[in-house]
Coordinates of C-alpha atoms and ligand atoms in Angstrom, one line a residue:
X1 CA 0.0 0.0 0.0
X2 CA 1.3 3.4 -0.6
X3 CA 1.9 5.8 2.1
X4 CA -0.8 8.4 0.7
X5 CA -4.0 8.3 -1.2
X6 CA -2.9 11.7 -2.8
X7 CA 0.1 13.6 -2.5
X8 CA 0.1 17.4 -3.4
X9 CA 3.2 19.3 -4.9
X10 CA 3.0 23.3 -4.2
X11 CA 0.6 24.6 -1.6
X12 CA -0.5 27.4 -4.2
X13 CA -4.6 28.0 -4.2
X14 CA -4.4 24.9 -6.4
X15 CA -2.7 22.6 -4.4
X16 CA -4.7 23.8 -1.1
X17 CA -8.2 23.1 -2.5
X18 CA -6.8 19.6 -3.9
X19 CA -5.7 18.5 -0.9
X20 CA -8.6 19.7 1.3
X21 CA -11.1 18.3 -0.7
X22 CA -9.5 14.5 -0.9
X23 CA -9.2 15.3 2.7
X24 CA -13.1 15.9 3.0
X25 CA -13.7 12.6 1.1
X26 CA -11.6 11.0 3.5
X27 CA -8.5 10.4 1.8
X28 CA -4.8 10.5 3.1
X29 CA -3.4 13.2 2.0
X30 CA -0.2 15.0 2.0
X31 CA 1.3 18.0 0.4
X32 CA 4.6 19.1 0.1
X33 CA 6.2 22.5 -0.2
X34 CA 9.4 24.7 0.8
X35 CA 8.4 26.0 4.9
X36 CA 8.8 29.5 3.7
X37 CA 6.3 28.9 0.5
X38 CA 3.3 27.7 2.4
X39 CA 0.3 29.5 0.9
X40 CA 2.0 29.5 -2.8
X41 CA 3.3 32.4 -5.5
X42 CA -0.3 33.5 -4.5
X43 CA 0.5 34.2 -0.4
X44 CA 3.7 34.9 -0.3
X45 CA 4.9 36.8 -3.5
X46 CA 2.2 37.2 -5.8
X47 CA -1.6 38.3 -5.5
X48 CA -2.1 38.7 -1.8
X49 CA 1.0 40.9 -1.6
X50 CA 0.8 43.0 -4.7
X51 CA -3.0 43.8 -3.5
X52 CA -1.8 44.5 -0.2
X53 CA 0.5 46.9 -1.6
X54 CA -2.0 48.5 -3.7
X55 CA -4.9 49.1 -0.8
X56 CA -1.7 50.6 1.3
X57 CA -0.6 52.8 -1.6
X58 CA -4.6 54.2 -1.7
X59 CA -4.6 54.7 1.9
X60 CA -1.0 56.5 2.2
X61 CA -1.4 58.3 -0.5
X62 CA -5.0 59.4 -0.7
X63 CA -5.5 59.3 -3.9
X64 CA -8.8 58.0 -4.1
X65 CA -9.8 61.0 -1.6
X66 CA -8.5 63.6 -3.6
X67 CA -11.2 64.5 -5.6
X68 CA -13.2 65.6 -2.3
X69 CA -10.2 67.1 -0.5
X70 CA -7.8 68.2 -3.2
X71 CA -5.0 67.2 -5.0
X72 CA -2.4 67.8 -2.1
X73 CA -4.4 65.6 -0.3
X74 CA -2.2 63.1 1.0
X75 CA -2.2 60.7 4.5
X76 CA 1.3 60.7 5.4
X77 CA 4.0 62.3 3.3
X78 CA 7.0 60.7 3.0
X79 CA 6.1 57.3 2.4
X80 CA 8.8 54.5 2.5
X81 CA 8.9 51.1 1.9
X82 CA 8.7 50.1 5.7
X83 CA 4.8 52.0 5.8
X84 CA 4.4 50.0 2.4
X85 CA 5.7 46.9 3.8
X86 CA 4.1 46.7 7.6
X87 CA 0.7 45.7 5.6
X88 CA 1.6 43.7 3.4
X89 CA 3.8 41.3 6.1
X90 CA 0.8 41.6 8.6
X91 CA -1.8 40.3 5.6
X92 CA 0.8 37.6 4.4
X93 CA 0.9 36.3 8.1
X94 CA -2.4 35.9 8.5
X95 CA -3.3 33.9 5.8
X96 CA -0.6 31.4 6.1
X97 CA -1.8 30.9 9.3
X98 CA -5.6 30.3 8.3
X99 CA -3.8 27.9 5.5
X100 CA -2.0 26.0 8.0
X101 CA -5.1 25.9 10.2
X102 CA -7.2 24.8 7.8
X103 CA -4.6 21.6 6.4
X104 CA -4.1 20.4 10.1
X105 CA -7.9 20.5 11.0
X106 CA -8.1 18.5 7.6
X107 CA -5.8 16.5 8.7
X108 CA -3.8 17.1 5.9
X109 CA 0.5 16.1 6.3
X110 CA 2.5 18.9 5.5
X111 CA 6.0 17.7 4.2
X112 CA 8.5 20.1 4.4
X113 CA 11.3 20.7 1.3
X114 CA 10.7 20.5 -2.4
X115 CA 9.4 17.5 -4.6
X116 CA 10.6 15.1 -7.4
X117 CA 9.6 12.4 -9.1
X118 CA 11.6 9.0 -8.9
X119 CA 9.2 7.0 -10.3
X120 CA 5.3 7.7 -11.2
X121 CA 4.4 6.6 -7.7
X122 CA 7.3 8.2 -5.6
X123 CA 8.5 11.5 -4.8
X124 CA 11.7 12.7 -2.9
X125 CA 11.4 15.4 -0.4
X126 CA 14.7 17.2 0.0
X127 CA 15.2 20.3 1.9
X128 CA 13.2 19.3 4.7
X129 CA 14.0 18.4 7.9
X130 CA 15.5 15.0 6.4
X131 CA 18.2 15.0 3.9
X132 CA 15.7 12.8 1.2
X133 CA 12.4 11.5 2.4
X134 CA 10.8 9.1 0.0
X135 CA 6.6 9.1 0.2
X136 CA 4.4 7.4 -2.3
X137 CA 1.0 7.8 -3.5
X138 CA -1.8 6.5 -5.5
X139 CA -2.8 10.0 -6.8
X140 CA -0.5 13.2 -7.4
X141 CA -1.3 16.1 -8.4
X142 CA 1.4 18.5 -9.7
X143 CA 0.6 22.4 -8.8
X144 CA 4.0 23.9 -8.3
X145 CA 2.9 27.1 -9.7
X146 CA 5.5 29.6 -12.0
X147 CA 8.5 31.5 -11.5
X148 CA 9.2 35.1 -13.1
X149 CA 10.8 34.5 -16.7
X150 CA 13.7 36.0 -17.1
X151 CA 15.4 36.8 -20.3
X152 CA 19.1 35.7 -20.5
X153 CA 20.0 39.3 -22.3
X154 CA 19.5 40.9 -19.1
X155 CA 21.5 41.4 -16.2
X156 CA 19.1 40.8 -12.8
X157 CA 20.6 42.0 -10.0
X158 CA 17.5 41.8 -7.7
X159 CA 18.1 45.5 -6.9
X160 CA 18.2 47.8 -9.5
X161 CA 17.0 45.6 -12.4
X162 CA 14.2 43.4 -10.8
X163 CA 11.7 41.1 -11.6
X164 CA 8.3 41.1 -10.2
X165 CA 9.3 39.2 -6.9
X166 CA 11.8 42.1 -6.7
X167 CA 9.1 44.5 -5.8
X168 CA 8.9 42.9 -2.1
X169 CA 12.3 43.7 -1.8
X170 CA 12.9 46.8 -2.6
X171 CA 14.8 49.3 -0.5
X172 CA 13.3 52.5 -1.1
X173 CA 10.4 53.5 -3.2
X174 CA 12.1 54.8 -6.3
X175 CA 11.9 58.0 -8.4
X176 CA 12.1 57.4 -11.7
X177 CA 11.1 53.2 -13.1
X178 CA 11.2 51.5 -16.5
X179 CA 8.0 48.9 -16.1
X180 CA 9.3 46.6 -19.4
X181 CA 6.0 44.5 -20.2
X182 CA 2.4 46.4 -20.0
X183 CA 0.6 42.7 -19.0
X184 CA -1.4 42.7 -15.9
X185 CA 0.9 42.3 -13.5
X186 CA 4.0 44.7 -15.3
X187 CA 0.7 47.2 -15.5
X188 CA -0.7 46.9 -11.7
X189 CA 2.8 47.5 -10.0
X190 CA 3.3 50.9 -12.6
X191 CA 0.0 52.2 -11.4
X192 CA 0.9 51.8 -8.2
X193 CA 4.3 53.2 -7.9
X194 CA 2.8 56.4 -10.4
X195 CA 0.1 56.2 -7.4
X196 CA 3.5 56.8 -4.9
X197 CA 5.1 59.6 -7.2
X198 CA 7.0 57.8 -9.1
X199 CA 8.2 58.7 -12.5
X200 CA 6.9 55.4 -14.6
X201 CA 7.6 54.6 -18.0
X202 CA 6.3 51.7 -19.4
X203 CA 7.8 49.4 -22.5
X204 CA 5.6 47.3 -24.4
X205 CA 6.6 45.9 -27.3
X206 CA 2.7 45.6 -28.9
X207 CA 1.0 48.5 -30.1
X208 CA -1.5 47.9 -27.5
X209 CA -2.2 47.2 -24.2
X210 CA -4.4 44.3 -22.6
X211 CA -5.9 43.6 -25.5
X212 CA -8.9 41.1 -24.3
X213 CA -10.3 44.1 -22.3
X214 CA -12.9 46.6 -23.6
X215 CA -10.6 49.3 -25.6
X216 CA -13.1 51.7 -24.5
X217 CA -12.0 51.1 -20.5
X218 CA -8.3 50.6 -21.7
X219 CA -8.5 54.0 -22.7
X220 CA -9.7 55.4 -19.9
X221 CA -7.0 53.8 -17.7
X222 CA -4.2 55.0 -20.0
X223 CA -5.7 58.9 -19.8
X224 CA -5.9 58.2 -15.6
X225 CA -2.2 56.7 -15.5
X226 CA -0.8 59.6 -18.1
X227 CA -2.4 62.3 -15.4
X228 CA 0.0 60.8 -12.8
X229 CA 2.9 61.0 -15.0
X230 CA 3.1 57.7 -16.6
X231 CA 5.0 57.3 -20.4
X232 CA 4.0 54.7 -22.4
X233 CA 5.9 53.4 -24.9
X234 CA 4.1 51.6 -27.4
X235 CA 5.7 49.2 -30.5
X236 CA 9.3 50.0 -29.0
X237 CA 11.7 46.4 -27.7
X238 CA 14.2 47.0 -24.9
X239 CA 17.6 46.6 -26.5
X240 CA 19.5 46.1 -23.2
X241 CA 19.6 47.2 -20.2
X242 CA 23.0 49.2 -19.0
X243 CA 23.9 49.0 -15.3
X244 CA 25.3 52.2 -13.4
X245 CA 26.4 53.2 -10.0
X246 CA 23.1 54.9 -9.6
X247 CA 20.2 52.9 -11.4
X248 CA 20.5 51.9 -15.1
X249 CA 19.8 52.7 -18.5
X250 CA 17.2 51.1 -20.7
X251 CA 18.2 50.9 -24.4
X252 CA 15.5 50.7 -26.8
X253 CA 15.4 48.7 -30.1
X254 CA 15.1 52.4 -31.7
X255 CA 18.2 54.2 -30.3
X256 CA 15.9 55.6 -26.8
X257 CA 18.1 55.7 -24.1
X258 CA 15.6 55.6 -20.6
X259 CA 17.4 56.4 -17.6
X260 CA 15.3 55.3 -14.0
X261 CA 16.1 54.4 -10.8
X262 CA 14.7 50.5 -11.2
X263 CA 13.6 48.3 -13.8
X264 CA 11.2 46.3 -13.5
X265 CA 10.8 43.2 -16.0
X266 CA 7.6 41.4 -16.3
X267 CA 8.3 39.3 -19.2
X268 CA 6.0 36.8 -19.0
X269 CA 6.2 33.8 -16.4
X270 CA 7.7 30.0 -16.7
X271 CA 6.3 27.0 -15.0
X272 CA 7.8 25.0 -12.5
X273 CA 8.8 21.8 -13.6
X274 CA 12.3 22.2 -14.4
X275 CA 13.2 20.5 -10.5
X276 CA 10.7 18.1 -10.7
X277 CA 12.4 15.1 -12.4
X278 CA 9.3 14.9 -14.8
X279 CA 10.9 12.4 -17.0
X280 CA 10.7 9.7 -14.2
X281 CA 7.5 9.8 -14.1
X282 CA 7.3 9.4 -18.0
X283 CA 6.3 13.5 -18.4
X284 CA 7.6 16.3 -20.0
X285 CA 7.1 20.1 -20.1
X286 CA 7.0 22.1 -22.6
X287 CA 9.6 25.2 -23.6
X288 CA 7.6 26.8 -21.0
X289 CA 7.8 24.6 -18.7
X290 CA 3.9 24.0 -18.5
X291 CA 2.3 20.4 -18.5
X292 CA -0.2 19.5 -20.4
X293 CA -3.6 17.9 -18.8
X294 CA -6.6 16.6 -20.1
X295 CA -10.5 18.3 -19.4
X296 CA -9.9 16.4 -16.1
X297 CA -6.8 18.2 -15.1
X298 CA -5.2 14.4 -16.4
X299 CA -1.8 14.1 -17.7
X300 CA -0.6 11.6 -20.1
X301 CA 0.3 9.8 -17.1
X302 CA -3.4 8.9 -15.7
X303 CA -2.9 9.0 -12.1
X304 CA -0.6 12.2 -12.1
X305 CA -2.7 15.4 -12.8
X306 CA -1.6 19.1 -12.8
X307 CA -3.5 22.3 -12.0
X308 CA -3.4 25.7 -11.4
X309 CA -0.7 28.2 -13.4
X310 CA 1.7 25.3 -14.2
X311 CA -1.0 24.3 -17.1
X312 CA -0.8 27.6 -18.8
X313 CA -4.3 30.2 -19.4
X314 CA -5.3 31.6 -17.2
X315 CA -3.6 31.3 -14.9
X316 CA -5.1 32.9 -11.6
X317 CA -5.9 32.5 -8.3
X318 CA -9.8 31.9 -8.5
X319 CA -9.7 29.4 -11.2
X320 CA -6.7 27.9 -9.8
X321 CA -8.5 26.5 -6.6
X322 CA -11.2 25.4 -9.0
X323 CA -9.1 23.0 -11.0
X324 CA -7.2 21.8 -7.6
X325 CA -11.3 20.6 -6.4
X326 CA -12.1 19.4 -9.4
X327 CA -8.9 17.3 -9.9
X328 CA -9.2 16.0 -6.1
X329 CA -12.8 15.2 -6.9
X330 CA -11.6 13.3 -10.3
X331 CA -8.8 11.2 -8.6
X332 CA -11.3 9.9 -5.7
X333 CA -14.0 9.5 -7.9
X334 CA -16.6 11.3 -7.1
X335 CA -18.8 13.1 -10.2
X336 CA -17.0 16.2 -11.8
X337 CA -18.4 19.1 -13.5
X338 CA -16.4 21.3 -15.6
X339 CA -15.6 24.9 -14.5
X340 CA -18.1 27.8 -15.5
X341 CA -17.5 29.2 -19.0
X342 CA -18.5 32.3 -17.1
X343 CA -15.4 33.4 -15.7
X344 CA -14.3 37.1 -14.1
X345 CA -11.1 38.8 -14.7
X346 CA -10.2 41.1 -12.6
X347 CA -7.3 43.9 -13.1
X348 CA -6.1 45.6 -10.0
X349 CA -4.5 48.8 -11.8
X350 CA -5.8 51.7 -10.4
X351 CA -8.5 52.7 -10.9
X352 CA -9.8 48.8 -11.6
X353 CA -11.0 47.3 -14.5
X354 CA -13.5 44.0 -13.9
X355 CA -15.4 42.0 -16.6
X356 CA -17.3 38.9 -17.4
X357 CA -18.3 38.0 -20.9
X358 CA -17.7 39.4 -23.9
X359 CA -15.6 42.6 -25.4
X360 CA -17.8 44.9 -27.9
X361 CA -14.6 43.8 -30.5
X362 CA -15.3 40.1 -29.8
X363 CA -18.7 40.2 -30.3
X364 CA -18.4 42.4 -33.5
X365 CA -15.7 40.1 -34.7
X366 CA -18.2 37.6 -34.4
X367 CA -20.9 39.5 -36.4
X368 CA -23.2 39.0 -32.9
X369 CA -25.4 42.2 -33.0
X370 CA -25.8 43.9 -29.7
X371 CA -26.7 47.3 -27.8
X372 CA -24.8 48.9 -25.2
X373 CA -25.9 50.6 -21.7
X374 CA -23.8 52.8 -19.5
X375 CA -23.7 54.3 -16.3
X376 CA -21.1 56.6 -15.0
X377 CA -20.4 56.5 -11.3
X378 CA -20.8 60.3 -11.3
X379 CA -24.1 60.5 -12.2
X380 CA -24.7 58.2 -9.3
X381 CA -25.4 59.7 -5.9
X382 CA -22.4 57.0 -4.4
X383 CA -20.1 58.0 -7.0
X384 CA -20.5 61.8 -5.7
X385 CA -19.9 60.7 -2.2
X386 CA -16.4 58.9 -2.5
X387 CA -14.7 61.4 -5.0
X388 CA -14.9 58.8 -8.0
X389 CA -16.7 60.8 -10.9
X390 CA -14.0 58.5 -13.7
X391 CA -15.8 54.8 -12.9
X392 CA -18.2 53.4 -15.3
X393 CA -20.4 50.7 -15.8
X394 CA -21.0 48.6 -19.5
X395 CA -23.2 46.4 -20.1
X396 CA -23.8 45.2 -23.7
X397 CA -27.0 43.2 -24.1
X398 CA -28.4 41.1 -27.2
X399 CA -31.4 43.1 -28.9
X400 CA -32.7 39.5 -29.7
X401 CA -33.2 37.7 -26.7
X402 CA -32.2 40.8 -24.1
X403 CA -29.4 38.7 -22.4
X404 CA -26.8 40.1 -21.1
X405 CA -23.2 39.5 -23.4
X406 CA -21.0 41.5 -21.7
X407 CA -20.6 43.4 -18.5
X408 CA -17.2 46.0 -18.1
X409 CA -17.0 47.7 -15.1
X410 CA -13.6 50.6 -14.5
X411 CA -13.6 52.2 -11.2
X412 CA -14.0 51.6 -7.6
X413 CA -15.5 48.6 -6.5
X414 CA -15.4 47.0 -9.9
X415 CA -13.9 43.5 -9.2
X416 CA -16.8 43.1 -6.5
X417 CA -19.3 44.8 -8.6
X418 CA -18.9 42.7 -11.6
X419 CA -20.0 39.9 -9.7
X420 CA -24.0 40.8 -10.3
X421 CA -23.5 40.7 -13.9
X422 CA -22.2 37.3 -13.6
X423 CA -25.0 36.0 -11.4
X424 CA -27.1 37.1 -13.7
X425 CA -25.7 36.3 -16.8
X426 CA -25.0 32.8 -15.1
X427 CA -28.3 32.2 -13.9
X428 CA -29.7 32.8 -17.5
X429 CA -31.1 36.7 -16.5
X430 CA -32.1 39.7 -19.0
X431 CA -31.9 43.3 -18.8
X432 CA -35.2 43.5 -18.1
X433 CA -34.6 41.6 -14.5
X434 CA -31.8 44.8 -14.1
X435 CA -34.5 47.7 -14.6
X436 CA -36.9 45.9 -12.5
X437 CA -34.7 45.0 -9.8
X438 CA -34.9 47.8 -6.4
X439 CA -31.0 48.4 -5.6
X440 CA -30.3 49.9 -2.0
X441 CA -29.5 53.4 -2.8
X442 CA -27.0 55.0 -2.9
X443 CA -25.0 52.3 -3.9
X444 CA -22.5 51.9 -7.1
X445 CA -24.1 48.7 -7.5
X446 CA -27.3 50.8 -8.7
X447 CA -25.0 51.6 -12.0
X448 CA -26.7 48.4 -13.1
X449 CA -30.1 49.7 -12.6
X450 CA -28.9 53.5 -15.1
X451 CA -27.1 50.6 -17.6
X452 CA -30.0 48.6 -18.2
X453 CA -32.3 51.6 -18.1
X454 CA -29.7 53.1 -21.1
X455 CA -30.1 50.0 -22.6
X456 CA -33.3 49.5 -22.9
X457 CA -34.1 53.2 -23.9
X458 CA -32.1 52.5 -27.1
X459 CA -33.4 49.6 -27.8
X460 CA -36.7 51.4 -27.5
X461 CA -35.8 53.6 -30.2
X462 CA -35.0 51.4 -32.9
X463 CA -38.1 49.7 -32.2
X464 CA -39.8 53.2 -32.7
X465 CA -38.6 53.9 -35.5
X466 CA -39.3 50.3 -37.0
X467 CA -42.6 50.1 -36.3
Ligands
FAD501 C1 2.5 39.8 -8.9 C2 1.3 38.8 -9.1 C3 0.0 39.3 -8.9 C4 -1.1 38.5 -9.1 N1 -2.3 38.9 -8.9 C5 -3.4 38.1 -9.1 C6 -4.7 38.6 -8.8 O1 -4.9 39.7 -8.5 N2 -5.7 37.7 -9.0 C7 -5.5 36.4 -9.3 O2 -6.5 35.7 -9.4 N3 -4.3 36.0 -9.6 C8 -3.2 36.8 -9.5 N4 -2.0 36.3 -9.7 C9 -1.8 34.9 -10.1 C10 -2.0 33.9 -9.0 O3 -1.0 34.2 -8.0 C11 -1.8 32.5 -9.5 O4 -2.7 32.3 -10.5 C12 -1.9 31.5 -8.4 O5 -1.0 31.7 -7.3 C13 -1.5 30.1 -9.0 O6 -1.8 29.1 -8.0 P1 -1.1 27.7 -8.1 O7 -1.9 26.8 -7.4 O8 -0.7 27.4 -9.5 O9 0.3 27.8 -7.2 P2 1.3 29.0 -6.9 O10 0.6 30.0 -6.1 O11 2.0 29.4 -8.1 O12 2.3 28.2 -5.9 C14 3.0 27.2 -6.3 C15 3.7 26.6 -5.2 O13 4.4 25.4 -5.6 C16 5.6 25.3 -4.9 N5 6.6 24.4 -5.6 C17 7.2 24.7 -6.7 N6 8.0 23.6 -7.0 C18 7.8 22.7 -6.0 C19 8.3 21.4 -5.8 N7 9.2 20.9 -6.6 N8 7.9 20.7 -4.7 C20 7.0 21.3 -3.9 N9 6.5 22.5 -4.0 C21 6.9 23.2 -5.1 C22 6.1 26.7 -4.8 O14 7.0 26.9 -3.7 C23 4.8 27.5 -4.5 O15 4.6 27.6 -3.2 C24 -0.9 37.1 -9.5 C25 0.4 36.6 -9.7 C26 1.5 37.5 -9.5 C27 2.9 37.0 -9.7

């Protein structure tokens, strides 16, 4: 008999949820990670940090109370990366704590060190407490998560010329930054150090930025980061990077020369896999280093499977937990269903962007006719009372059956708020459900209410007019 029912590698949101929820079925489970790393990319160095950081940045800074007090608004004055830093360690505490709670009241073994394969079946801890322990299992599931990509051409010194990891690290909060990348998370850290003061300019080597969001929204967040002095440049490759005594130089591909205090790449992630021994298990990765699974989070291998960001798109926390369930649930055998097509992204720049559905390009792509609704937050009595007279609220609905295709919110609020439109998009709901509906008032949530109101008004008129 093997010494686990299912073993877990990487404690990320994937890994968690797989091994809680063999636990519930009342399986013996284990998972493994490096002590420091309980609680994944996710706890310790990706989202639960960089959004810590981001609701200090708002508090310290003001910002988002500027509009009601005035631009020199501002909480504390000098702010340094210890104020920045105090939340973000107190937050990160916490919830590796609740983690750790919630494995031991599972009764979940937590094995200390990092994971390999020596045969489908066996994995060698090493880094732990014992120089290599050797566990087996009937089930593993692989979630180890990524690591910042890093391209060879440039010199990382984890102080001037960082990656994203390098942000927790920092020593001071810098004047002038090179953000090279403009993808969510190159994007969220530039709007929060322009948030700070900080001179940003931002290399992307597409003509365009976060391209699956509404362009309309993409916009606006462009005109909000230019106001607090962020360049963006556009079509333009980094050359190299030159190193000096104080900061460093970016080159571009077109002779610019970009001095800043830091650079920050965010070029992209890599999976994983490269210490897991994949090959004696009889896997592979690919260049990426991602596995590839079946609709059951399966790899070639059938009792091995792999969720979470080491199997590519899309690679976030939320869905991440989904696919470590319903890979747990596969293994013991209990009846799957597949994830929700209906899936939120959200985008913690500041101000936020949030949407479910479909993009007014997509649908147009796609020759699917439909009507759009807005609602500005500042024609809303609980836009007026925060100081937010920027956020908006897009729905676009189908003038056949009245459904809702789409639903973009930008502003405060807007990774919350764009959970209605998914309930009722989910649940099959119209527009007409949205004017109907009583929302407490004043609340930004009744920016639904003024949407499907616009909505419907100009659907109205065409049928006027065709009558
Ligand atoms: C800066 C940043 C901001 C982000 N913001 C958001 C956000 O706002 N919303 C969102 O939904 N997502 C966000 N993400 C993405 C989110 O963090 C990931 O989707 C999520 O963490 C992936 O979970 P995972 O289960 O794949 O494991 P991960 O969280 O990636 O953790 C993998 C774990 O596996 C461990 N591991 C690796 N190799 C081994 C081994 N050989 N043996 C044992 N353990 C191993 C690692 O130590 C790590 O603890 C962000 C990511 C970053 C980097």
């Amino acid at each position: 008999m093997n010494d686990f029912d299912l073993l877990v590698l990487g404690s990320g949101p994937g890994g968690q949820r797989a091994a809680i929820a063999a636990a519930k079925l009342g399986r013996r489970v284990a998972i493994v990670d490096r002590r420091e790393m309980i609680g994944g990319v996710c706890i310790n160095t990706g989202t639960i940090p960089s959004k810590t950081l981001r609701e200090a940045v708002l508090y310290l800074t003001g910002l988002s109370q500027r509009e009601l007090y005035g631009q020199s608004y501002r909480v504390k004055d000098e702010i340094t990366v210890a104020d920045l830093g105090m939340r973000t360690q107190h937050v990160i505490g916490r919830e590796v704590d609740v983690i750790r709670s919630q494995l031991a009241r599972n009764h979940v073994t937590v094995l200390a060190g990092a994971g390999h394969f020596l045969d489908p079946n066996t994995i060698g801890v090493t880094g732990g407490p014992d120089r290599e322990r050797k566990v087996t299992a009937d089930h593993i599931v692989v979630a180890t998560g990524t690591t910042p990509a890093r391209p060879d051409t440039v010199a990382f010194d984890d102080r001037t010329i960082i990656d994203s990891d390098g942000i927790l690290h920092m020593d001071r909060v810098p004047e002038t930054m090179v953000v090279v990348g403009a993808g969510v998370i190159g994007i969220e850290y530039a709007s929060m150090f322009a948030a700070l003061g900080t001179k940003v300019t931002v290399v992307e080597r597409r003509e365009r930025m976060l391209e699956f969001c509404d362009l309309e929204i993409v916009e606006a967040l462009k005109y909000h980061l230019r106001d607090l002095a962020v360049t963006f440049r556009f079509g333009e490759t980094v050359a190299s990077v030159e190193r000096m005594a104080h900061g460093a130089i970016t080159v571009l591909e077109s002779g610019k020369r970009i001095p800043a205090d830091t650079v920050m790449y965010s070029a992209g992630r890599q999976g994983m896999t490269g210490e897991l021994s994949l090959e004696a298990a009889g896997l592979a990765a690919d260049r990426r280093g991602r596995i590839k699974v079946d609709e059951n989070y399966r790899t070639e291998v059938p009792h091995i499977y792999a969720v979470g960001d080491v199997i590519g798109f899309p690679s976030l926390a939320a869905t991440s937990m989904e696919q470590g369930r319903l890979a747990a649930h596969h293994a013991c055998g209990e009846p799957v269903q597949e994830i929700h097509e209906l899936q939120p992204i959200g985008i913690y720049t500041i101000p936020e962007i949030s949407f479910v559905g479909r993009t007014e390009d997509a649908l147009t792509e796609a020759k699917v006719p439909f009507e759009v609704g807005v609602s500005r937050y500042r024609e809303l009595a609980r836009g007026q009372i925060i100081g937010d007279s920027y956020g908006m609220l897009k729905l676009l609905v189908s003038p056949e059956d009245r459904s809702l295709l789409g639903v973009h919110v930008f502003g405060t609020g807007a990774t919350e708020l764009v959970h209605i439109g998914q309930t009722v998009m989910g649940c099959g709901g119209t527009v007409d459900y949205l004017v109907n509906a009583v929302f407490n008032y004043p609340t930004l949530a009744e920016s639904y209410k003024v949407a499907a109101l616009d909505a419907m008004n100009k659907m109205r008129h065409i049928a006027r007019l065709t009558q």
